[in-house]
Amino acid sequence: MFNSFRFGFLGLVFAAFLASPAQAISDKYRDLSARLVTDAEQELLQQKAEAADSLLNLALTADPGNARAFLLKGKAQTALGNKDEGLRLVSVGLEIEPGDTEGLRLKGEYAAGLGQLEEAETALSRLRTVCDAPCAAADELAQLIDKARDTQKD
């Protein structure tokens, strides 16, 4: 009985020892991913969607749970003309960070642009829930959805 306790205790100590370096490595990857996302944001501001997309691929390799990287990759893909993929990537980012107001605005904007008004309305509803009133982003998205609805009627 004493041996099983001792081996169980040693197993826990060993597992804790192994977890510490892994945590430090994952922090380094998270930091690397964050730096790459910052660089990608600058590329997008300079209208360099292809360069931003490449940086975001690296950022997501370093940290596949980086919601911001998915949102920006969605922007880059949309700028490159891949609108369906842009919407999909923004949606993935929102699965990771469901209350991200920029992500909700982008999802509504991209869905409306693709004629997916129900999805755009859902994003608008969620945006109104998380955005403090008055919420200019929600009001602008509502106008965009109304405009998309009017063009669908024509």
Short mmCIF file of C-alpha atoms in Angstrom, two decimals:
data_model
loop_
_atom_site.label_atom_id
_atom_site.label_comp_id
_atom_site.label_asym_id
_atom_site.label_seq_id
_atom_site.Cartn_x
_atom_site.Cartn_y
_atom_site.Cartn_z
CA MET A 1 0.00 0.00 0.00
CA PHE A 2 2.82 2.35 0.84
CA ASN A 3 4.47 1.64 -2.53
CA SER A 4 1.34 2.46 -4.50
CA PHE A 5 1.00 5.74 -2.60
CA ARG A 6 4.65 6.57 -3.19
CA PHE A 7 4.44 5.77 -6.92
CA GLY A 8 1.21 7.72 -7.24
CA PHE A 9 2.78 10.70 -5.53
CA LEU A 10 5.92 10.43 -7.67
CA GLY A 11 3.74 10.20 -10.76
CA LEU A 12 2.00 13.45 -9.84
CA VAL A 13 5.32 15.20 -9.19
CA PHE A 14 6.68 13.94 -12.52
CA ALA A 15 3.55 15.09 -14.37
CA ALA A 16 3.80 18.53 -12.77
CA PHE A 17 7.46 18.71 -13.76
CA LEU A 18 6.62 17.87 -17.37
CA ALA A 19 3.75 20.36 -17.49
CA SER A 20 5.90 23.33 -16.46
CA PRO A 21 8.18 23.38 -19.55
CA ALA A 22 5.19 22.73 -21.80
CA GLN A 23 3.41 25.75 -20.35
CA ALA A 24 6.49 27.92 -20.89
CA ILE A 25 6.75 26.76 -24.50
CA SER A 26 3.08 27.40 -25.18
CA ASP A 27 3.43 30.91 -23.71
CA LYS A 28 6.28 31.54 -26.14
CA TYR A 29 4.14 30.36 -29.04
CA ARG A 30 1.24 32.50 -27.87
CA ASP A 31 3.54 35.52 -27.71
CA LEU A 32 4.93 34.76 -31.15
CA SER A 33 1.40 34.44 -32.51
CA ALA A 34 0.42 37.79 -30.97
CA ARG A 35 3.45 39.50 -32.56
CA LEU A 36 2.63 37.99 -35.95
CA VAL A 37 -0.97 39.19 -35.63
CA THR A 38 0.26 42.72 -34.88
CA ASP A 39 2.47 42.60 -37.98
CA ALA A 40 -0.45 41.28 -40.04
CA GLU A 41 -2.66 44.15 -38.85
CA GLN A 42 -0.07 46.59 -40.19
CA GLU A 43 0.01 44.76 -43.52
CA LEU A 44 -3.79 44.95 -43.77
CA LEU A 45 -3.70 48.69 -43.02
CA GLN A 46 -1.29 49.04 -45.95
CA GLN A 47 -3.66 47.07 -48.22
CA LYS A 48 -1.24 44.11 -48.36
CA ALA A 49 -3.73 41.29 -47.85
CA GLU A 50 -1.50 38.55 -49.26
CA ALA A 51 1.38 39.40 -46.90
CA ALA A 52 -1.06 39.62 -43.99
CA ASP A 53 -2.54 36.25 -44.89
CA SER A 54 0.92 34.62 -44.86
CA LEU A 55 1.70 36.11 -41.45
CA LEU A 56 -1.66 34.93 -40.13
CA ASN A 57 -0.98 31.40 -41.35
CA LEU A 58 2.16 31.44 -39.20
CA ALA A 59 0.29 32.98 -36.27
CA LEU A 60 -2.31 30.23 -36.39
CA THR A 61 0.38 27.58 -36.63
CA ALA A 62 1.95 28.97 -33.46
CA ASP A 63 -1.41 29.31 -31.67
CA PRO A 64 -4.43 27.66 -33.30
CA GLY A 65 -6.64 29.20 -30.61
CA ASN A 66 -5.87 32.81 -31.53
CA ALA A 67 -9.32 34.24 -32.24
CA ARG A 68 -7.92 37.58 -33.45
CA ALA A 69 -5.79 35.76 -36.04
CA PHE A 70 -8.91 34.05 -37.42
CA LEU A 71 -10.78 37.37 -37.63
CA LEU A 72 -7.93 39.08 -39.43
CA LYS A 73 -7.41 36.11 -41.73
CA GLY A 74 -11.10 36.42 -42.59
CA LYS A 75 -10.50 40.08 -43.47
CA ALA A 76 -7.47 39.18 -45.56
CA GLN A 77 -9.31 36.43 -47.43
CA THR A 78 -12.22 38.75 -48.10
CA ALA A 79 -9.81 41.41 -49.41
CA LEU A 80 -8.31 38.74 -51.68
CA GLY A 81 -11.79 38.02 -53.09
CA ASN A 82 -12.48 34.83 -51.13
CA LYS A 83 -15.65 36.10 -49.47
CA ASP A 84 -17.07 32.73 -48.43
CA GLU A 85 -13.76 31.77 -46.84
CA GLY A 86 -13.58 35.15 -45.14
CA LEU A 87 -16.98 34.58 -43.54
CA ARG A 88 -16.01 31.05 -42.50
CA LEU A 89 -12.79 32.23 -40.84
CA VAL A 90 -14.54 35.06 -38.99
CA SER A 91 -17.08 32.49 -37.76
CA VAL A 92 -14.25 30.29 -36.45
CA GLY A 93 -12.82 33.28 -34.59
CA LEU A 94 -16.23 33.90 -33.04
CA GLU A 95 -16.44 30.29 -31.89
CA ILE A 96 -13.28 30.95 -29.89
CA GLU A 97 -14.28 34.45 -28.73
CA PRO A 98 -18.09 34.70 -29.10
CA GLY A 99 -18.42 38.22 -27.70
CA ASP A 100 -15.90 39.92 -29.97
CA THR A 101 -17.71 43.01 -31.27
CA GLU A 102 -15.46 43.46 -34.30
CA GLY A 103 -15.94 39.81 -35.20
CA LEU A 104 -19.71 40.08 -34.90
CA ARG A 105 -19.70 43.20 -37.06
CA LEU A 106 -17.53 41.50 -39.68
CA LYS A 107 -19.68 38.38 -39.68
CA GLY A 108 -22.81 40.46 -40.23
CA GLU A 109 -21.15 42.55 -42.92
CA TYR A 110 -19.75 39.56 -44.80
CA ALA A 111 -22.96 37.54 -44.51
CA ALA A 112 -25.03 40.48 -45.78
CA GLY A 113 -22.61 40.93 -48.68
CA LEU A 114 -23.12 37.28 -49.61
CA GLY A 115 -26.91 37.61 -49.35
CA GLN A 116 -27.07 35.46 -46.21
CA LEU A 117 -29.41 37.86 -44.44
CA GLU A 118 -30.54 35.45 -41.73
CA GLU A 119 -26.94 34.90 -40.64
CA ALA A 120 -26.33 38.66 -40.79
CA GLU A 121 -29.39 39.29 -38.61
CA THR A 122 -28.16 36.74 -36.07
CA ALA A 123 -24.79 38.49 -35.91
CA LEU A 124 -26.56 41.84 -35.50
CA SER A 125 -28.68 40.48 -32.67
CA ARG A 126 -25.62 39.14 -30.86
CA LEU A 127 -23.78 42.42 -31.48
CA ARG A 128 -26.63 44.40 -29.91
CA THR A 129 -26.48 42.07 -26.90
CA VAL A 130 -22.77 42.58 -26.23
CA CYS A 131 -22.36 46.17 -27.42
CA ASP A 132 -23.21 48.97 -25.00
CA ALA A 133 -26.00 51.26 -26.19
CA PRO A 134 -25.73 53.42 -28.17
CA CYS A 135 -23.75 51.10 -30.42
CA ALA A 136 -22.64 52.72 -33.67
CA ALA A 137 -21.31 49.40 -35.01
CA ALA A 138 -24.73 47.75 -34.57
CA ASP A 139 -26.53 50.71 -36.13
CA GLU A 140 -24.18 50.67 -39.15
CA LEU A 141 -24.60 46.92 -39.54
CA ALA A 142 -28.40 47.27 -39.38
CA GLN A 143 -28.26 49.83 -42.21
CA LEU A 144 -26.00 47.55 -44.24
CA ILE A 145 -28.40 44.63 -43.77
CA ASP A 146 -31.37 46.80 -44.78
CA LYS A 147 -29.51 47.88 -47.91
CA ALA A 148 -28.68 44.23 -48.75
CA ARG A 149 -32.33 43.29 -48.18
CA ASP A 150 -33.48 46.08 -50.52
CA THR A 151 -31.11 44.94 -53.27
CA GLN A 152 -32.36 41.36 -52.91
CA LYS A 153 -35.94 42.57 -53.47
CA ASP A 154 -35.00 44.28 -56.75
#
